Every structure is written in structure tokens, then in C-alpha cells.
Amino acid sequence: MVLMSGKELADSIKAGVRAEITANGLDVGLGVILIGDDPASEKYVEIKKKACEAAGIGFKLHRFTKSNSQDEVLSLIRKMNSDEKVTGMFIQLPLPDGFVPNELLEAIDPDKDVDGLNSVNLGKLIKGLPGLFPATPEGVINLLRYYQIPLAGSKVAIVGQSNLVGRPLSQMLLTEEATVISANKLTKELKEVTLEADIVISAVGKSKLITADMVKNDAVVIDVGTSLYKGKLVGDVDFVGVSKKASYLTPSPGGVGPMTVAMLLSNLVKAYNFQHKRGNHGNK
Amino acid sequence: MVLMSGKELADSIKAGVRAEITANGLDVGLGVILIGDDPASEKYVEIKKKACEAAGIGFKLHRFTKSNSQDEVLSLIRKMNSDEKVTGMFIQLPLPDGFVPNELLEAIDPDKDVDGLNSVNLGKLIKGLPGLFPATPEGVINLLRYYQIPLAGSKVAIVGQSNLVGRPLSQMLLTEEATVISANKLTKELKEVTLEADIVISAVGKSKLITADMVKNDAVVIDVGTSLYKGKLVGDVDFVGVSKKASYLTPSPGGVGPMTVAMLLSNLVKAYNFQHKRGNHGNK
């Protein structure tokens, strides 16, 4: 069994981003919007800040409290849209009650939308056009490519259909010409679905959801879920059991997680290049 | 076996559109762009024109020849975007060589995009937000609803992954909480995939692709494909054979086809309502 190290690939992507920024003198600047005081959000923002600083990306945090208004946030987004120094931005989710995430996400200039959650970018996924795409599913695709797992013609089961992971991931895999099975909480006999898949990707957040009897011999198993089990962060996959059957398996934590930050950095360079017409951009 | 009459439902939708337009005095105006002289495109445009006239929708055809430029078409699109009298528009596809369809489709105001092929609208599908969506997959979903086929928790196989049908349809079915299996030409053992599905939808354009041995007893079978067989327009499904096993089956022609025009009319009213803030619009 090969352990798929997201950390190894993430480190190599981060080094590549840093090298491209340094070699070409790119002035990449990220604006981050954080609303409220959720401790997990604070932690994630801190991790992203450190990664940006290490890669030579300018990082500016804009804080709002629960008592600020949706309109105040909207007006900052519009300001950053027209500020050439801001080449990428994202809003740390989830938002406190009273804020409408979709209205804020849709207001971001699609070419600066480094989280890939604007409808324009998600629509490009369905069309198979270049764009900025959500970091976690991009991380999964890149991890599969790095370990040279064949996607075209393979049967891939995705368990969990969130807007952030499962749904965009299914479209990425269709672009790769995989046969995609999208399962959700209403799927009867989940085991039947996962047992026939060459690749099983679980993105639910329910510990021990995927057990050894649910995957076929030599399957590739990617664990995207996170939940708390006895006070510890764990994935969806029963690692010990599944490791005896799978040919490739991600650890969790340390598998897909580190890829998310790496893909954010990669998106920041992509966004910069779109804005400066350095790369191929489907929409222009 | 119940024959799913797209014509019956399409007629009822068209009557509903006409009634809403008349009752509320809606001034719905469609601008159509036709480039080149493809005989099939001429025929489809003529069918849509008649349907619009019957429903009380203004119809204006703008013709271009192969020797017109992409920029000339773009400038008409921009003119129609800012013309309040034009409440919907579409470009008849396919385009002659030398035109870039995506650049034209992306230029259309998403709120006037009655073919639903702008990335903004396709992205709303992934997010499950209200928008204007492609007519053929919308027709399939409406036909399934009309015959009260349960979607949540059902296993649906979609054969064929085009940008116009298969790919948007998978996202519509995920919104309905179905378990979706997306198969393409590289899928090994297509029969295994279709045999386990409660609902089989074929959108390939290959006659007799779906035969009786490929569907389970009492399956629902929707035929979206069209191709020529011995000089006659036929679907993907071997109708006679499959009709002995299916519980519900569309004829082809006469199944999904008529729904496409009805959904275009329905999108025209939806677009008008978005622009006049009469309905619920996710993006505003």
C-alpha cells in the first residue's frame, strides 16, 4: 500500500509558487475578509497567512465583527475589485448569522476569486474551461495526478455532495473522462456503490464511514472528511482496516488537508497571471 | 408501461406561459442570433419562432453570414444586453468555423441568457441557486417530476456527458438528492452501470445504444439522444425491446424533444421576471 502524502506534494507546489514569484518578480497580493470571532476560522486564516508570507505573497487581513453590516463587507469587496494591488481575495467561511454568503461571493471579481466559489468559476468547471477552482477538490485531483492514478475510464465514487467539495469535484472528474458515481446521505446500500469503484473519495465528516468491507481490493481511497472522534480530528476512513485492502490511501490528517493551502497559493499565481494576461484564460 | 408524453406536458407548459403573459401583460421580447446557413438550425429557429408567436412573445431574428466577424456578433449582443425591450436572447448553435462560441455565450447578460449556457448560470446549478438553466436537461427534470418519479435517493445513470445535456443534468439531479452515475464513452461495461439504475437517461446520439438487457425490470428510461438510422431520426433506446421491461419510457421523437421548446418559453418568462424583480432571484 502506498501512503499518499499530501504534505510532500503540497511542499513541492509551495516551493514552485515561491520560485515563480521570485523569478518573475510577481507582485501577488491577497486580501482576506474575516467576519466574527470563530476560533477555527482564526486558526485557518493564520495558517494561510504563514503560507503566503513564506511564498512571497502579500497578505492583508480585513476584520469585521458580527455587528458590521453586509453592505460594509460588500463595499470593501468592490474596493478590492478595483484595486490593482489586490490580485486575489477570499472570505473565510462560515459566516456568522445575518450575513448572506452567496451575495458576497458573487460580488468578487471572478479573476480575483482564489477560493473559486463565484458562479462564473463554478460554471467554467461544467464547461471544462480554464478558471479559478475550489482548493480542496483541486487538491484531490492534483494528488491523484501526482501518484499517476489513471482517471479516464476509471470508476470513481464520491461520497458527500457539498458545494465546496463533492459537487465541483464531480465536474472536475467528468472533465478527466472518469465514470463518476455521486453518493449522498440518501444513497441506499452505500457499500454497493463504493465496492465497485476503482477510486473512493469520501468528503462527509463522519468517522469510520468507509470501512474495509466497503472497498474492493487495490482500490485508491482518498479521505477528505474531518470530524472529531474522542476529542481528536479524524477522517471518514477507517485507516487501519482499509490500509489492508487499498493500493493507495491518504492519511488523515496529513493527506488532502495540506493540499488545500497549496492550491490556494497556486490559485493566487493563476489569478495574477489571468489579470496580467500571462497565461491562457478561457474567458478573455 | 407508461409512455411519457413530452408533448402533453410541453403543451401544458406552453399554455401556462401564454396565460401568465396575457394575464399580467408581460412584454417579453426574444432576440435570436443565427450565423451561417445550416438547414437544421434554420428549422429549429423556425420552430422556436412559431412557439413564441403562439405564446405572445416578441421574436426578432438577427442573421449573420460566415463572412461576418466575431466582433460584429459581440457588438449586437452588447446592444441587446442594454436594450430593455430585449428580455431574452440566445445564439443558435452550432456556429460555423471561425466563430468562438464561448466568448459569445459569456458576453450575454446572465439574466437574459435563456439557453442557460453562460458560466454564471451553469455555476448556479452547482450551488443549487435559482438561475436560467439549459432547456433540454430542464425538460428531463420536469418530465420526471410530471410523472411523479421519485428522485431523492434514487439511482440515476446518465449516459453521455455533453456540456449541453449530461453535465448540467448531473448537477440538477444532485440538487434533487439523487445518487448519480455519470457514464461516458470510456465507461467499461456500460451495461453494469445501467442495470443497477432506477432511472436511465441516455443522451449520446447512437441508435440502439440502450437495449432491453441493459435495463432492470421496472426502470424509468428517458431517451434524449437523436441520430439518423436508415434515413430516419431515432433515439438511443431500442424502444420495442426496452418497452417490455421499463415501467416508464419516453418515445423518441415526441418525448424529450417537445420539452426543449417549452422550457425555452418558460425560461423567457423567468428571465423577464428576474429583470423586473417579480420573482425570487438568487443573485440579487
Short mmCIF file of C-alpha atoms in Angstrom, two decimals, chain B residues 4-266:
data_model
loop_
_atom_site.label_atom_id
_atom_site.label_comp_id
_atom_site.label_asym_id
_atom_site.label_seq_id
_atom_site.Cartn_x
_atom_site.Cartn_y
_atom_site.Cartn_z
CA MET B 4 -44.03 9.55 -21.02
CA SER B 5 -45.51 12.12 -23.33
CA GLY B 6 -43.26 15.13 -23.55
CA LYS B 7 -45.77 16.59 -25.94
CA GLU B 8 -48.61 16.54 -23.40
CA LEU B 9 -46.50 18.24 -20.70
CA ALA B 10 -44.94 20.67 -23.19
CA ASP B 11 -48.40 21.76 -24.36
CA SER B 12 -49.48 22.37 -20.79
CA ILE B 13 -46.30 24.41 -20.03
CA LYS B 14 -46.75 26.47 -23.20
CA ALA B 15 -50.37 27.17 -22.27
CA GLY B 16 -49.23 28.24 -18.80
CA VAL B 17 -46.64 30.62 -20.26
CA ARG B 18 -49.22 32.14 -22.58
CA ALA B 19 -51.69 32.56 -19.71
CA GLU B 20 -49.09 34.28 -17.49
CA ILE B 21 -48.04 36.64 -20.28
CA THR B 22 -51.63 37.54 -21.10
CA ALA B 23 -52.88 37.88 -17.54
CA ASN B 24 -50.03 40.14 -16.46
CA GLY B 25 -49.48 41.96 -19.74
CA LEU B 26 -45.78 40.96 -19.81
CA ASP B 27 -43.78 42.48 -22.66
CA VAL B 28 -41.44 39.52 -23.30
CA GLY B 29 -39.05 40.02 -26.22
CA LEU B 30 -36.61 37.41 -27.59
CA GLY B 31 -33.58 38.25 -29.75
CA VAL B 32 -32.15 35.31 -31.72
CA ILE B 33 -28.74 35.22 -33.40
CA LEU B 34 -28.36 32.88 -36.38
CA ILE B 35 -24.98 32.65 -38.10
CA GLY B 36 -24.49 30.88 -41.42
CA ASP B 37 -26.98 28.75 -43.33
CA ASP B 38 -27.15 25.36 -41.63
CA PRO B 39 -30.53 23.86 -42.70
CA ALA B 40 -31.12 22.13 -39.33
CA SER B 41 -30.51 25.44 -37.50
CA GLU B 42 -32.96 27.21 -39.83
CA LYS B 43 -35.57 24.59 -38.98
CA TYR B 44 -35.03 24.80 -35.21
CA VAL B 45 -35.22 28.61 -35.29
CA GLU B 46 -38.47 28.39 -37.25
CA ILE B 47 -39.98 26.00 -34.64
CA LYS B 48 -38.98 28.35 -31.80
CA LYS B 49 -40.36 31.37 -33.67
CA LYS B 50 -43.77 29.72 -34.08
CA ALA B 51 -43.83 28.71 -30.40
CA CYS B 52 -43.00 32.28 -29.32
CA GLU B 53 -45.66 33.81 -31.54
CA ALA B 54 -48.26 31.38 -30.22
CA ALA B 55 -47.33 32.34 -26.64
CA GLY B 56 -47.44 36.10 -27.23
CA ILE B 57 -43.65 36.55 -27.08
CA GLY B 58 -41.98 39.06 -29.42
CA PHE B 59 -39.44 37.29 -31.68
CA LYS B 60 -36.67 39.05 -33.58
CA LEU B 61 -34.18 37.14 -35.74
CA HIS B 62 -30.72 38.63 -36.39
CA ARG B 63 -28.91 36.93 -39.26
CA PHE B 64 -25.15 36.88 -39.85
CA THR B 65 -23.23 35.17 -42.64
CA LYS B 66 -20.00 33.21 -42.34
CA SER B 67 -18.17 36.30 -43.58
CA ASN B 68 -19.34 38.46 -40.67
CA SER B 69 -16.88 38.75 -37.79
CA GLN B 70 -16.99 37.60 -34.18
CA ASP B 71 -16.79 41.30 -33.18
CA GLU B 72 -19.89 42.18 -35.17
CA VAL B 73 -21.84 39.49 -33.32
CA LEU B 74 -20.37 40.62 -29.98
CA SER B 75 -21.45 44.17 -30.59
CA LEU B 76 -25.04 43.08 -31.29
CA ILE B 77 -25.03 41.04 -28.05
CA ARG B 78 -23.88 44.13 -26.10
CA LYS B 79 -26.56 46.23 -27.77
CA MET B 80 -29.23 43.68 -26.81
CA ASN B 81 -27.83 43.47 -23.25
CA SER B 82 -28.60 47.14 -22.75
CA ASP B 83 -31.90 47.15 -24.68
CA GLU B 84 -34.77 46.88 -22.17
CA LYS B 85 -37.09 45.62 -24.90
CA VAL B 86 -34.92 42.50 -25.29
CA THR B 87 -35.72 40.39 -22.21
CA GLY B 88 -34.09 37.20 -23.50
CA MET B 89 -31.65 36.11 -26.19
CA PHE B 90 -29.88 33.05 -27.50
CA ILE B 91 -27.40 32.10 -30.20
CA GLN B 92 -28.48 29.16 -32.35
CA LEU B 93 -25.71 26.54 -32.17
CA PRO B 94 -23.57 25.10 -33.71
CA LEU B 95 -21.66 28.06 -35.17
CA PRO B 96 -19.73 27.99 -38.47
CA ASP B 97 -15.94 27.59 -38.26
CA GLY B 98 -14.12 30.79 -37.29
CA PHE B 99 -16.54 31.80 -34.53
CA VAL B 100 -15.67 31.19 -30.85
CA PRO B 101 -18.93 30.11 -29.19
CA ASN B 102 -17.80 30.52 -25.56
CA GLU B 103 -16.73 34.14 -25.99
CA LEU B 104 -20.19 34.94 -27.42
CA LEU B 105 -22.08 32.92 -24.77
CA GLU B 106 -20.14 34.58 -21.93
CA ALA B 107 -20.97 38.04 -23.32
CA ILE B 108 -24.72 37.54 -22.85
CA ASP B 109 -26.21 39.20 -19.73
CA PRO B 110 -26.81 36.17 -17.43
CA ASP B 111 -30.32 37.46 -16.67
CA LYS B 112 -31.18 37.36 -20.42
CA ASP B 113 -29.40 34.08 -21.14
CA VAL B 114 -32.49 31.92 -21.90
CA ASP B 115 -30.37 28.99 -23.15
CA GLY B 116 -28.57 28.92 -19.77
CA LEU B 117 -25.12 28.47 -21.31
CA ASN B 118 -23.37 31.42 -19.63
CA SER B 119 -20.93 30.28 -16.91
CA VAL B 120 -22.76 32.35 -14.28
CA ASN B 121 -25.91 30.31 -14.80
CA LEU B 122 -24.10 26.96 -15.00
CA GLY B 123 -22.27 27.83 -11.77
CA LYS B 124 -25.62 28.47 -10.07
CA LEU B 125 -26.51 24.88 -10.90
CA ILE B 126 -23.55 23.64 -8.83
CA LYS B 127 -24.59 25.91 -5.96
CA GLY B 128 -28.25 24.94 -6.27
CA LEU B 129 -29.20 28.64 -6.70
CA PRO B 130 -32.07 29.96 -8.90
CA GLY B 131 -30.99 30.89 -12.42
CA LEU B 132 -31.64 30.23 -16.10
CA PHE B 133 -30.71 26.66 -16.97
CA PRO B 134 -30.28 24.72 -20.24
CA ALA B 135 -33.60 23.72 -21.75
CA THR B 136 -33.01 20.05 -22.53
CA PRO B 137 -31.90 18.90 -19.07
CA GLU B 138 -34.60 21.14 -17.52
CA GLY B 139 -37.05 19.33 -19.80
CA VAL B 140 -35.86 15.94 -18.49
CA ILE B 141 -36.23 17.02 -14.85
CA ASN B 142 -39.70 18.46 -15.47
CA LEU B 143 -40.81 15.31 -17.28
CA LEU B 144 -39.65 13.15 -14.35
CA ARG B 145 -41.49 15.42 -11.91
CA TYR B 146 -44.66 15.45 -14.00
CA TYR B 147 -44.83 11.64 -13.88
CA GLN B 148 -44.03 11.79 -10.13
CA ILE B 149 -40.88 9.66 -10.43
CA PRO B 150 -39.06 9.88 -7.08
CA LEU B 151 -35.60 11.44 -7.48
CA ALA B 152 -34.29 11.82 -3.89
CA GLY B 153 -32.47 8.62 -3.00
CA SER B 154 -32.96 7.09 -6.48
CA LYS B 155 -30.06 5.82 -8.53
CA VAL B 156 -29.88 7.63 -11.88
CA ALA B 157 -27.49 6.69 -14.69
CA ILE B 158 -26.72 9.42 -17.22
CA VAL B 159 -25.09 8.11 -20.39
CA GLY B 160 -23.28 10.86 -22.34
CA GLN B 161 -21.51 13.86 -20.77
CA SER B 162 -22.00 16.85 -23.08
CA ASN B 163 -21.92 20.46 -21.86
CA LEU B 164 -25.47 20.92 -23.15
CA VAL B 165 -27.14 17.91 -21.53
CA GLY B 166 -25.22 15.34 -19.44
CA ARG B 167 -23.05 17.64 -17.34
CA PRO B 168 -25.71 20.19 -16.30
CA LEU B 169 -28.22 17.34 -15.80
CA SER B 170 -25.94 15.63 -13.26
CA GLN B 171 -25.89 18.82 -11.17
CA MET B 172 -29.69 19.21 -11.38
CA LEU B 173 -30.08 15.63 -10.14
CA LEU B 174 -27.62 16.22 -7.29
CA THR B 175 -29.77 19.18 -6.21
CA GLU B 176 -32.70 16.70 -6.15
CA GLU B 177 -30.56 14.45 -3.88
CA ALA B 178 -30.38 11.58 -6.34
CA THR B 179 -27.42 9.19 -6.47
CA VAL B 180 -25.98 9.99 -9.91
CA ILE B 181 -23.83 7.75 -12.08
CA SER B 182 -22.26 9.68 -14.98
CA ALA B 183 -21.08 7.37 -17.78
CA ASN B 184 -19.22 8.32 -20.95
CA LYS B 185 -17.73 6.62 -23.99
CA LEU B 186 -14.78 5.34 -21.93
CA THR B 187 -17.00 3.63 -19.37
CA LYS B 188 -16.14 -0.07 -19.25
CA GLU B 189 -19.16 -2.39 -19.01
CA LEU B 190 -21.82 0.26 -19.59
CA LYS B 191 -24.40 -2.47 -19.02
CA GLU B 192 -23.30 -2.92 -15.39
CA VAL B 193 -23.85 0.77 -14.80
CA THR B 194 -27.28 1.00 -16.43
CA LEU B 195 -28.53 -2.31 -14.98
CA GLU B 196 -28.32 -1.03 -11.42
CA ALA B 197 -30.07 2.28 -12.10
CA ASP B 198 -33.67 3.07 -11.16
CA ILE B 199 -33.65 5.72 -13.90
CA VAL B 200 -31.58 5.54 -17.11
CA ILE B 201 -31.13 8.72 -19.16
CA SER B 202 -29.31 8.39 -22.48
CA ALA B 203 -28.00 11.48 -24.28
CA VAL B 204 -25.47 10.21 -26.78
CA GLY B 205 -26.92 10.14 -30.31
CA LYS B 206 -26.25 6.48 -31.14
CA SER B 207 -29.17 4.29 -32.16
CA LYS B 208 -29.87 1.09 -30.20
CA LEU B 209 -27.23 2.02 -27.60
CA ILE B 210 -29.63 1.10 -24.77
CA THR B 211 -31.13 -2.36 -25.21
CA ALA B 212 -33.51 -4.42 -23.07
CA ASP B 213 -30.72 -6.46 -21.45
CA MET B 214 -29.19 -3.21 -20.13
CA VAL B 215 -32.13 -2.01 -18.00
CA LYS B 216 -33.59 -3.59 -14.91
CA ASN B 217 -37.24 -4.52 -14.56
CA ASP B 218 -39.50 -1.50 -13.95
CA ALA B 219 -36.73 1.01 -14.69
CA VAL B 220 -37.63 4.51 -15.89
CA VAL B 221 -35.93 5.17 -19.24
CA ILE B 222 -35.52 8.62 -20.78
CA ASP B 223 -34.23 8.91 -24.34
CA VAL B 224 -32.55 12.26 -25.08
CA GLY B 225 -30.35 11.14 -27.99
CA THR B 226 -31.07 11.74 -31.65
CA SER B 227 -29.30 10.26 -34.64
CA LEU B 228 -30.14 9.15 -38.15
CA TYR B 229 -30.89 5.44 -38.66
CA LYS B 230 -31.78 4.32 -42.20
CA GLY B 231 -32.61 7.93 -43.04
CA LYS B 232 -34.97 8.35 -40.04
CA LEU B 233 -34.46 10.37 -36.84
CA VAL B 234 -34.23 7.91 -33.94
CA GLY B 235 -33.23 7.95 -30.26
CA ASP B 236 -30.59 6.00 -28.33
CA VAL B 237 -33.05 3.47 -26.91
CA ASP B 238 -34.24 0.27 -28.60
CA PHE B 239 -37.86 1.22 -27.95
CA VAL B 240 -39.59 -2.08 -28.71
CA GLY B 241 -37.25 -4.19 -26.60
CA VAL B 242 -36.95 -1.77 -23.66
CA SER B 243 -40.73 -1.13 -23.56
CA LYS B 244 -41.18 -4.74 -22.37
CA LYS B 245 -39.12 -4.11 -19.21
CA ALA B 246 -39.42 -0.41 -18.36
CA SER B 247 -42.18 0.98 -16.13
CA TYR B 248 -41.95 4.42 -17.75
CA LEU B 249 -40.41 5.20 -21.16
CA THR B 250 -40.21 8.25 -23.43
CA PRO B 251 -40.90 7.82 -27.13
CA SER B 252 -38.34 9.36 -29.47
CA PRO B 253 -39.22 11.51 -31.26
CA GLY B 254 -42.06 13.02 -29.18
CA GLY B 255 -40.51 12.52 -25.74
CA VAL B 256 -37.93 15.00 -24.53
CA GLY B 257 -37.79 16.93 -27.83
CA PRO B 258 -41.02 18.92 -27.41
CA MET B 259 -39.97 19.78 -23.83
CA THR B 260 -36.95 21.71 -25.09
CA VAL B 261 -39.05 24.39 -26.77
CA ALA B 262 -41.45 24.55 -23.81
CA MET B 263 -38.55 25.10 -21.38
CA LEU B 264 -37.20 27.90 -23.62
CA LEU B 265 -40.57 29.67 -23.29
CA SER B 266 -40.59 29.03 -19.57
#
